[in-house]
mmCIF file of C-alpha atoms in Angstrom:
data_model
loop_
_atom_site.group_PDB
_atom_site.id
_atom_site.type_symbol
_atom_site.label_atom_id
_atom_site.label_comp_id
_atom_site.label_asym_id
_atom_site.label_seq_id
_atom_site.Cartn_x
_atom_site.Cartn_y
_atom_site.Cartn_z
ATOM 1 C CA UNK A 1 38.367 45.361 93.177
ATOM 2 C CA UNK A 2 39.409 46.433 90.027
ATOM 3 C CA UNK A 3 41.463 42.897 89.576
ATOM 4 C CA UNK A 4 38.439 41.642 90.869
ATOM 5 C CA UNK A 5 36.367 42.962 87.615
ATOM 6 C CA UNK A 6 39.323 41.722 84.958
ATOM 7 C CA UNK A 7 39.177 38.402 86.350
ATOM 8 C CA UNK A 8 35.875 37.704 85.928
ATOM 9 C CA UNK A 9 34.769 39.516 82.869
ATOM 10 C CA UNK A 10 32.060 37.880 81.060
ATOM 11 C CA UNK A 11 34.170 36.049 78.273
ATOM 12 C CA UNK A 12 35.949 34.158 80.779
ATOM 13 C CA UNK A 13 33.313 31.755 81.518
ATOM 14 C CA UNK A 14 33.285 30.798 77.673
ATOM 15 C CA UNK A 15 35.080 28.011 76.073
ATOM 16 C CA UNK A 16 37.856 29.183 74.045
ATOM 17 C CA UNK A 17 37.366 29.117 70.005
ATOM 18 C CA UNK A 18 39.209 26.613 68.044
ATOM 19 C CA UNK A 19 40.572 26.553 64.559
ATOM 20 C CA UNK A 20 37.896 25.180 61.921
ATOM 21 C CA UNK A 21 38.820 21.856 61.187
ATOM 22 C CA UNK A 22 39.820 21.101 57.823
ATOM 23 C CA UNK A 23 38.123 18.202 55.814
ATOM 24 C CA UNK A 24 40.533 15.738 53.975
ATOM 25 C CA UNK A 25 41.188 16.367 50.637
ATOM 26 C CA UNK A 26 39.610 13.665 49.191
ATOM 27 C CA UNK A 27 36.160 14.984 50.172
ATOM 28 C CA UNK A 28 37.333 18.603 49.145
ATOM 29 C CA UNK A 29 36.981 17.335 45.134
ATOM 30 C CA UNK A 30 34.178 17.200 43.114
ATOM 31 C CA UNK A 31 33.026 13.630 42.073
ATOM 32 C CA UNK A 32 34.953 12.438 38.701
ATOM 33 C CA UNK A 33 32.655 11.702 35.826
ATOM 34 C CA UNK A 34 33.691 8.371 33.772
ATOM 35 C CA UNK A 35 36.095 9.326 30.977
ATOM 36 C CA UNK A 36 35.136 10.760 27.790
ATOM 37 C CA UNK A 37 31.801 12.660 29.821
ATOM 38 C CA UNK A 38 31.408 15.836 30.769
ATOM 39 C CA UNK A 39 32.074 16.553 34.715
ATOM 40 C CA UNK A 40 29.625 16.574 36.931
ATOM 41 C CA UNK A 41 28.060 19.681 38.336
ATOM 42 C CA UNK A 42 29.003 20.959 42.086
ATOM 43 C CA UNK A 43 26.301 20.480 44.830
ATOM 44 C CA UNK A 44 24.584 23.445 45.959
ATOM 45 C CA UNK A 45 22.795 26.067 43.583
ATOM 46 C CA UNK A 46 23.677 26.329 40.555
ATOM 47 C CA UNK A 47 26.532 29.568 39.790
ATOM 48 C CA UNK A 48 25.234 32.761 38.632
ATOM 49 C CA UNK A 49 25.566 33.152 34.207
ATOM 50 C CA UNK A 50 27.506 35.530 32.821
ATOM 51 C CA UNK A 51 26.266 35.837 29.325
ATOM 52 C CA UNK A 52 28.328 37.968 27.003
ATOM 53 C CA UNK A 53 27.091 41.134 25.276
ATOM 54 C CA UNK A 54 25.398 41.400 21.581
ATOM 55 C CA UNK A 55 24.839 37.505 21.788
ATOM 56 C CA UNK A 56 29.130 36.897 21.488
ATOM 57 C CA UNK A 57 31.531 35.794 24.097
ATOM 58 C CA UNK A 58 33.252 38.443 26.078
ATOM 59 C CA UNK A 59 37.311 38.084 26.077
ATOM 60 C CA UNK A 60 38.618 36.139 28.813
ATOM 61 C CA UNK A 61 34.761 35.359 30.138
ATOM 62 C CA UNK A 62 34.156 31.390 30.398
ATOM 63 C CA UNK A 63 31.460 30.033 29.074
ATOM 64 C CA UNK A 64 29.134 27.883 31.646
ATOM 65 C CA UNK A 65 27.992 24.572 31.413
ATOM 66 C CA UNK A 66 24.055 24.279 32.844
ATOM 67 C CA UNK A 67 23.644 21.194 34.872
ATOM 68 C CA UNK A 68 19.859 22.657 35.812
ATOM 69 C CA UNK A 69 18.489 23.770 32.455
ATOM 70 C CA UNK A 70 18.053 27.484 34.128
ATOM 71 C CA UNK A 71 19.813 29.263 31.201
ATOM 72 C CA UNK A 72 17.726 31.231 29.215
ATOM 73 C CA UNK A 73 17.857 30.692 25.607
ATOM 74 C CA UNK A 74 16.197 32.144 22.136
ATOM 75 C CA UNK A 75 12.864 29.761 21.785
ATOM 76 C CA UNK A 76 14.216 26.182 19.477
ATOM 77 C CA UNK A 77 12.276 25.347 16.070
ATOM 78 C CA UNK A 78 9.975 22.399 16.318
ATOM 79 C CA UNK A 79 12.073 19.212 15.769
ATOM 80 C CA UNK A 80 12.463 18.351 12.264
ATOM 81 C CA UNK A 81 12.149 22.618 10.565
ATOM 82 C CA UNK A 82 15.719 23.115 11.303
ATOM 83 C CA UNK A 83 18.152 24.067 14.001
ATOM 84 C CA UNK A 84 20.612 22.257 15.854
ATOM 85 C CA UNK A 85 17.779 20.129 16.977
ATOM 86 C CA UNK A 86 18.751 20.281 20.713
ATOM 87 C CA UNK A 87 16.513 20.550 23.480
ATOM 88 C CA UNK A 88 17.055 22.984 25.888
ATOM 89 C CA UNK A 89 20.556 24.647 25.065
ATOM 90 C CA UNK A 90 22.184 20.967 24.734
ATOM 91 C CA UNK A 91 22.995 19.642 20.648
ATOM 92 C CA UNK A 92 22.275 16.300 20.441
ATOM 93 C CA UNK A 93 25.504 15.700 19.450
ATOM 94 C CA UNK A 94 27.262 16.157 23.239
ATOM 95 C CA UNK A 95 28.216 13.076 25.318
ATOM 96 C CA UNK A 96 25.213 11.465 27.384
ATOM 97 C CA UNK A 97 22.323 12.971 25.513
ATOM 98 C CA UNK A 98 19.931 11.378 23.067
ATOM 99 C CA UNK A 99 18.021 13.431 20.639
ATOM 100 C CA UNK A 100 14.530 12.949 20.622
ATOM 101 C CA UNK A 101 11.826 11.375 17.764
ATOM 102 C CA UNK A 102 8.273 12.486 17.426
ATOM 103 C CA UNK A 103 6.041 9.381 17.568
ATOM 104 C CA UNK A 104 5.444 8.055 13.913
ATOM 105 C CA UNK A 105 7.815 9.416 12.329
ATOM 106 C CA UNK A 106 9.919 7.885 9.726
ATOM 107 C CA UNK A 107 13.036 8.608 9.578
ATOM 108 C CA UNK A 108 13.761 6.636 6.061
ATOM 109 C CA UNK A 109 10.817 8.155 4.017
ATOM 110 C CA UNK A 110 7.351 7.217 3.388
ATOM 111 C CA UNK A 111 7.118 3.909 1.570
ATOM 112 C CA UNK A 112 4.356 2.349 -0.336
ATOM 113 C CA UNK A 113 3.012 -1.015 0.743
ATOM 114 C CA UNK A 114 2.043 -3.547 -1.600
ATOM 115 C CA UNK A 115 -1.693 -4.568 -0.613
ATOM 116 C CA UNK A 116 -3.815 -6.664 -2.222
ATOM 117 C CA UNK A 117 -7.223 -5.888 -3.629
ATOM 118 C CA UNK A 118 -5.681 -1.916 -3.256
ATOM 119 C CA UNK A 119 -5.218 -1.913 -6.848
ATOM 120 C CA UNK A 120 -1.071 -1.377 -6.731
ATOM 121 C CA UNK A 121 -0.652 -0.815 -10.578
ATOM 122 C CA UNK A 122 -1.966 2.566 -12.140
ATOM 123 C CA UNK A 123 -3.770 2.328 -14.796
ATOM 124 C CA UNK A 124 -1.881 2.485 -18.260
ATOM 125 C CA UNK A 125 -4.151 4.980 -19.466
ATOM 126 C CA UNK A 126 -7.347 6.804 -19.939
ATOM 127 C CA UNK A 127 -11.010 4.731 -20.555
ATOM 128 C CA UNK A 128 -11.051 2.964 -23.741
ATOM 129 C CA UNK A 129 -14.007 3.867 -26.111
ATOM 130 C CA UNK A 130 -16.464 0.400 -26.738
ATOM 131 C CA UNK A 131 -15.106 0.545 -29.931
ATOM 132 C CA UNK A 132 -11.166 0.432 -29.072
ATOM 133 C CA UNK A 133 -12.427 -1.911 -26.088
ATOM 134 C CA UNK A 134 -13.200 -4.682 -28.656
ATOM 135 C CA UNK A 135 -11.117 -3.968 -31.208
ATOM 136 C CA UNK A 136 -7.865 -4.478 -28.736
ATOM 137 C CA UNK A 137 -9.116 -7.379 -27.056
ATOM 138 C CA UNK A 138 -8.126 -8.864 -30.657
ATOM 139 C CA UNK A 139 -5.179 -6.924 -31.708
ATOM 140 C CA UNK A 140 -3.649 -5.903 -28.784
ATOM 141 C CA UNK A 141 -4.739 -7.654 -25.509
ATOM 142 C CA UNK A 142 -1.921 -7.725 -23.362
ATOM 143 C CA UNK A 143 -2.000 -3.618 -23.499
ATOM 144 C CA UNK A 144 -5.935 -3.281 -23.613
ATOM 145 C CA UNK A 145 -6.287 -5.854 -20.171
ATOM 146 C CA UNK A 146 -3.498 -3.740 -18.512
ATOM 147 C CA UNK A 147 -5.348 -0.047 -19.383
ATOM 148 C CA UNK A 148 -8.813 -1.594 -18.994
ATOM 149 C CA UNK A 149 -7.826 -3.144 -14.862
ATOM 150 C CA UNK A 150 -9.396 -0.956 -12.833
ATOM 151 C CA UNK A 151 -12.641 0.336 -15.175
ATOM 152 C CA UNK A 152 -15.871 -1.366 -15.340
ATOM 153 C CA UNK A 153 -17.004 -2.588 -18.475
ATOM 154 C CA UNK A 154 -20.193 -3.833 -18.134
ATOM 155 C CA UNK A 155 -22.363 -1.913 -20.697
ATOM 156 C CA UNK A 156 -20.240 -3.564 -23.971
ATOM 157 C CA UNK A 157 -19.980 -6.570 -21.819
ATOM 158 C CA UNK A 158 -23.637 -7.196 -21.312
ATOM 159 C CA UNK A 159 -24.692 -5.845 -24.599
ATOM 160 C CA UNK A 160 -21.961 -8.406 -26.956
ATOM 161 C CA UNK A 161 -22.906 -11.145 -24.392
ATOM 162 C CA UNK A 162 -26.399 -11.174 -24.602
ATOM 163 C CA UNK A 163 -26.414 -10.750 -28.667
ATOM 164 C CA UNK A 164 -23.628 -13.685 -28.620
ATOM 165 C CA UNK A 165 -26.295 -15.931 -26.922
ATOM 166 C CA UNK A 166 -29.531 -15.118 -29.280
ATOM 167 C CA UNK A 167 -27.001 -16.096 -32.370
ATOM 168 C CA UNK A 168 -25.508 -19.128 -30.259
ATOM 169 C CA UNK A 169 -29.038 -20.926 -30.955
ATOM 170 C CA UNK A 170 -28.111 -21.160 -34.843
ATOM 171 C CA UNK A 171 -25.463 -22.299 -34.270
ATOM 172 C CA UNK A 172 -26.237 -25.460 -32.240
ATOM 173 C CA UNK A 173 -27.232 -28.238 -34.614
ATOM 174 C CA UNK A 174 -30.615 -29.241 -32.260
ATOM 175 C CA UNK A 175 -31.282 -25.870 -31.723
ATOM 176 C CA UNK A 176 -31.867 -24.304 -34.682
ATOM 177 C CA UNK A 177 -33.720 -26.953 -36.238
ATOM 178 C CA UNK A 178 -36.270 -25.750 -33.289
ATOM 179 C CA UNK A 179 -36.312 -21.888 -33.987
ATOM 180 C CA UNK A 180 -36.661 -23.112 -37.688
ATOM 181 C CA UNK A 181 -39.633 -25.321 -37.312
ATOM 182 C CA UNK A 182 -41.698 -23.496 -34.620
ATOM 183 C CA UNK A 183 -43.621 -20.663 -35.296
ATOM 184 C CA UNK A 184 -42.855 -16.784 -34.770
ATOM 185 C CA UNK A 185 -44.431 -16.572 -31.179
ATOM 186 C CA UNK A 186 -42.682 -19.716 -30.192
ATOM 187 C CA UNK A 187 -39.080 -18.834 -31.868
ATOM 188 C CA UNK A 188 -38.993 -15.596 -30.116
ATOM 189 C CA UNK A 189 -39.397 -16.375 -26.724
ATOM 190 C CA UNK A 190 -36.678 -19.288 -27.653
ATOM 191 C CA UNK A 191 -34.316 -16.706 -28.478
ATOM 192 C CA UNK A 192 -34.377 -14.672 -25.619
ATOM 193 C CA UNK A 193 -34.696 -17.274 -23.285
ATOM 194 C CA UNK A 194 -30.815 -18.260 -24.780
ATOM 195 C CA UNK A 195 -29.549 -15.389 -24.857
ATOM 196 C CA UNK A 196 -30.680 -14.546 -20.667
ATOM 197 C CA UNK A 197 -29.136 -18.171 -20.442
ATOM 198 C CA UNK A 198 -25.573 -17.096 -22.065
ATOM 199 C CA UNK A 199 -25.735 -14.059 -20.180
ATOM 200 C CA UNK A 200 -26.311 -15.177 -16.761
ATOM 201 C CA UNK A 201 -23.517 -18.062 -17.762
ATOM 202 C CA UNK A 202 -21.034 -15.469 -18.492
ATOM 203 C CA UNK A 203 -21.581 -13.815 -15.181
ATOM 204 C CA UNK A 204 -21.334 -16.413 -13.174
ATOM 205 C CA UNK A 205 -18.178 -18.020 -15.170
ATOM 206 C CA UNK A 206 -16.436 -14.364 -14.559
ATOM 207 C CA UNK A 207 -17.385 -14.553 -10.926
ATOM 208 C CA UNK A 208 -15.836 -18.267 -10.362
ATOM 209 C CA UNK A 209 -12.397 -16.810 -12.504
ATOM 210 C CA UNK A 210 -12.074 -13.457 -10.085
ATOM 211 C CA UNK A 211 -12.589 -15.388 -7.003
ATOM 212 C CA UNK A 212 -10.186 -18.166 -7.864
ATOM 213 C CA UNK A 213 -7.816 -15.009 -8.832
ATOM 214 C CA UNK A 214 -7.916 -13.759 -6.045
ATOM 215 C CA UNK A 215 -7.164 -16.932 -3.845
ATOM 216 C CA UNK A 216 -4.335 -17.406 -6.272
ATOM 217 C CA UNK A 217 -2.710 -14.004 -5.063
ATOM 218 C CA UNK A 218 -4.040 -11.791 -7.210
ATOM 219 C CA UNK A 219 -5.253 -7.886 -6.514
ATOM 220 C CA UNK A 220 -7.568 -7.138 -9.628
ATOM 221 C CA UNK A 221 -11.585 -5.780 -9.171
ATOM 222 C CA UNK A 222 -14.096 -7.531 -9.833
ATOM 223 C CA UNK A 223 -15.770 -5.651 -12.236
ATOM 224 C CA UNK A 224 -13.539 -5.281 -14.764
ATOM 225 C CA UNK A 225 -12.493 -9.076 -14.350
ATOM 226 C CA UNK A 226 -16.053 -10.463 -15.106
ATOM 227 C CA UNK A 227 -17.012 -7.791 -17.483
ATOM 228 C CA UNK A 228 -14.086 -8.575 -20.012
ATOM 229 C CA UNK A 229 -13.984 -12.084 -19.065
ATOM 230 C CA UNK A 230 -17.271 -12.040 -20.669
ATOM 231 C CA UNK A 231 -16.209 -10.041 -23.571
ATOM 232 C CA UNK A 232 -13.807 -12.607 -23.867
ATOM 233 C CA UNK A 233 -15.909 -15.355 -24.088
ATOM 234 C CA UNK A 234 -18.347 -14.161 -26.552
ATOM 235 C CA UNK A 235 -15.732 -12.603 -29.205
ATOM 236 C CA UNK A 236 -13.210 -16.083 -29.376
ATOM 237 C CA UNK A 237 -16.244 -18.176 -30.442
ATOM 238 C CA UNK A 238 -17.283 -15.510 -32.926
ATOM 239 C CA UNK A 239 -15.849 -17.229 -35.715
ATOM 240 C CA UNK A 240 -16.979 -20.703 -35.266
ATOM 241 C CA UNK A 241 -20.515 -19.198 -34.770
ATOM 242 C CA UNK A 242 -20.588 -17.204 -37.938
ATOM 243 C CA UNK A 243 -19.731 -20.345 -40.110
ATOM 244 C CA UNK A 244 -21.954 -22.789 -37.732
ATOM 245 C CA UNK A 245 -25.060 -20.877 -38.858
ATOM 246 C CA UNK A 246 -24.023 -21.581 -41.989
ATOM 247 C CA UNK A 247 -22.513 -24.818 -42.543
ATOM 248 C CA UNK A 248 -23.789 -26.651 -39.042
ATOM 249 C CA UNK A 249 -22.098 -27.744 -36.247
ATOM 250 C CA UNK A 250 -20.591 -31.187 -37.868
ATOM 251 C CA UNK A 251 -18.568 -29.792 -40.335
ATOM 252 C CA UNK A 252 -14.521 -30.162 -39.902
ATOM 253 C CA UNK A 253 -14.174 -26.662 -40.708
ATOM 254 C CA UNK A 254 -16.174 -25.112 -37.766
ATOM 255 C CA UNK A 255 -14.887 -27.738 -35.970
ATOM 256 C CA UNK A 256 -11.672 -27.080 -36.408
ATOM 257 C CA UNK A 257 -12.080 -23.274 -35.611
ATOM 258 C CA UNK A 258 -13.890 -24.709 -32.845
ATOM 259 C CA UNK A 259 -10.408 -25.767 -30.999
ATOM 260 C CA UNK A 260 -8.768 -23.046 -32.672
ATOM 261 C CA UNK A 261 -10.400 -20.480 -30.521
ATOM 262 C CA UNK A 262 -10.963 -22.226 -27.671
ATOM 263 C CA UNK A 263 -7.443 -22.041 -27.545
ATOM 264 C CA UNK A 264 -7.342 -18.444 -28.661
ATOM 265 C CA UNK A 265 -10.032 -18.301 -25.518
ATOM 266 C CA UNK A 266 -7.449 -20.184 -23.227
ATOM 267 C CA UNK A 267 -4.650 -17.480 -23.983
ATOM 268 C CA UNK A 268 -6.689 -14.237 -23.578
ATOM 269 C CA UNK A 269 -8.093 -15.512 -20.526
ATOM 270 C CA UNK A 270 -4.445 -16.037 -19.055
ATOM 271 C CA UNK A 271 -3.432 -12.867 -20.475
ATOM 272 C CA UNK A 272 -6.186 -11.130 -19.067
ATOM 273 C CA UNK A 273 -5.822 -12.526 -15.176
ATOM 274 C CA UNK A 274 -2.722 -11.878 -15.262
ATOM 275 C CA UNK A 275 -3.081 -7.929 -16.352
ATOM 276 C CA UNK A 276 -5.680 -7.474 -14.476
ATOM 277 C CA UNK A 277 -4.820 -9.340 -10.671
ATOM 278 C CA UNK A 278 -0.744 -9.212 -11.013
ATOM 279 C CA UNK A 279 -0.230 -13.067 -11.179
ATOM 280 C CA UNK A 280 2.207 -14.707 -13.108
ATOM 281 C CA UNK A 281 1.270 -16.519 -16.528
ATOM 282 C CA UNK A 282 0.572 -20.206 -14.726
ATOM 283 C CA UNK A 283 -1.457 -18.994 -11.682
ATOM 284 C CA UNK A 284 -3.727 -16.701 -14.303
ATOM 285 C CA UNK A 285 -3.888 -20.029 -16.265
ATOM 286 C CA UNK A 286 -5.076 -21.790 -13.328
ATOM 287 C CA UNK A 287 -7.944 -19.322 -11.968
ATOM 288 C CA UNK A 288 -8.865 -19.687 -16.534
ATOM 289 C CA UNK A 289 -8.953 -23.053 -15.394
ATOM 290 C CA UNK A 290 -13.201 -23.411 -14.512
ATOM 291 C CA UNK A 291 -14.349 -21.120 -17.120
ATOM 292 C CA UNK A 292 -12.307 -22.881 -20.154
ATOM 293 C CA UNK A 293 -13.343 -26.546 -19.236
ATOM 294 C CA UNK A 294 -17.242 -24.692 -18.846
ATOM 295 C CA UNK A 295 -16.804 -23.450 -22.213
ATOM 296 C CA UNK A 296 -15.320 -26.257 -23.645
ATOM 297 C CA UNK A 297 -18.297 -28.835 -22.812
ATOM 298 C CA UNK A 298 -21.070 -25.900 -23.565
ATOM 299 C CA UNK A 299 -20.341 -24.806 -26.925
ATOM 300 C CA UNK A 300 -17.526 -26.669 -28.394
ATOM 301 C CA UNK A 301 -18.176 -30.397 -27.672
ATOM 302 C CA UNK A 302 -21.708 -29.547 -28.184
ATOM 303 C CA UNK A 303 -21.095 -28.522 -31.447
ATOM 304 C CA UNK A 304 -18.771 -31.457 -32.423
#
């Protein structure tokens, strides 16, 4: 019986244990990562840290590279206010990562864009005084166009215009024989009636040179184009007008400082177009174009 038992115990129904078989060795290695990259991390959970004491590496302790971005690290400045830039532990610097850009930025500075009409060149200086205004339209234009681009002018601009056209009628031949023969209630209205005329033909002479400007290429207002355009007009033909009152419009000398400062005209006009809308000297010529052929056949050929 008691053979009986150690024969058939309860283990010897069971099937005997074998050995663990051993996987090749190929499949016992990690996965290679392509040269010059760092390996790639072991399946299964990631290995526990050991992080060195008062923030510096312990002797002989390894530091750990973390595949799963579990590591806990002091909190990164924004992108851009210093730090190694890195995101998450990694420096932007390390094989297979790509640092990151906030949308918009730009990374070779801010630079200013030419625009037209956005008034590109400062201006030169301060406001000019009415009495500066005029005086530098005659002594020194260039310099008075380029501080005067981007300010309105239209009080000594309306106020020179408009006494330009009540004197203009003396100095037309036809004209002033009128004033001269009618009577005072008939003169008046004569006079003012010519110099409304002038005015409204010195707006609308401005307008046609800043619009043509501006298909031209240029960037200049339209106030300050009209307003000394206007001055412009009325202070060339000064001269002529002073001595046509005087001497009439057939005599050789006012003609002669008829064509003299109609050309005089012809090169503040440029100068001032091209001050005031950035164009070179035969594009400004070109938008003069209009207004010195107007002012040609109003004043001086009707004078001559």
């Amino acid at each position: 019986m008691a053979g009986f038992r150690i024969g058939r115990g309860r283990d010897n129904n069971r099937t005997p244990q074998q050995p663990p078989r051993q996987q090749p060795y190929a499949s016992q290695q990690p996965p290679q990562a392509p040269y010059g990259r760092q390996p790639y991390p072991p399946a299964g959970p990631p290995p526990q840290q050991q992080w060195p004491q008062q923030g510096a590496a312990g002797h002989g302790e390894p530091e750990y590279f973390d595949p799963y971005g579990q590591q806990q690290h002091a909190p990164q400045p924004p992108y851009g206010q210093g730090g190694g830039g890195g995101h998450g532990g990694y420096t932007n610097d390390n094989p297979g990562h790509t640092q990151v850009f906030a949308v918009g930025e730009d990374p070779y500075g801010q630079g200013a864009t030419y625009q037209a009409g956005a008034g590109a060149a400062a201006p030169a200086g301060p406001r000019l005084p009415w009495k500066e205004l005029l005086s530098g339209i005659v002594t020194r234009p260039g310099q008075t166009f380029l501080q005067m681009r981007d300010y309105a002018v239209w009080g000594p601009a309306l106020i020179v215009t408009f006494l330009y056209g009540l004197l203009a009628v003396f100095g037309l031949d036809e004209a002033r024989k009128d004033v001269i023969n009618a009577t005072l209630s008939k003169a008046v209205p004569i006079v003012l009636s010519a110099g409304v005329a002038f005015l409204i033909c010195g707006l609308l002479l401005g307008a046609v040179t800043h619009t043509l400007a501006r298909q031209l290429g240029g960037d200049g207002a339209w106030q300050p184009t009209v307003g000394l355009s206007m001055l412009v007009m009325s202070l060339t033909d000064a001269p002529r007008l002073l001595f046509a009152m005087f001497l009439g419009g057939d005599n050789g000398l006012v003609q002669v400082l008829g064509w003299a400062t109609w050309v005089a005209a012809g090169f503040l006009f440029t100068s001032l177009i091209s001050k005031s809308h950035d164009l070179p000297w035969p594009k400004a010529l070109g938008a003069s174009a209009i207004q010195l052929i107007a002012l040609l056949s109003i004043i001086k050929l009707g004078t001559i």
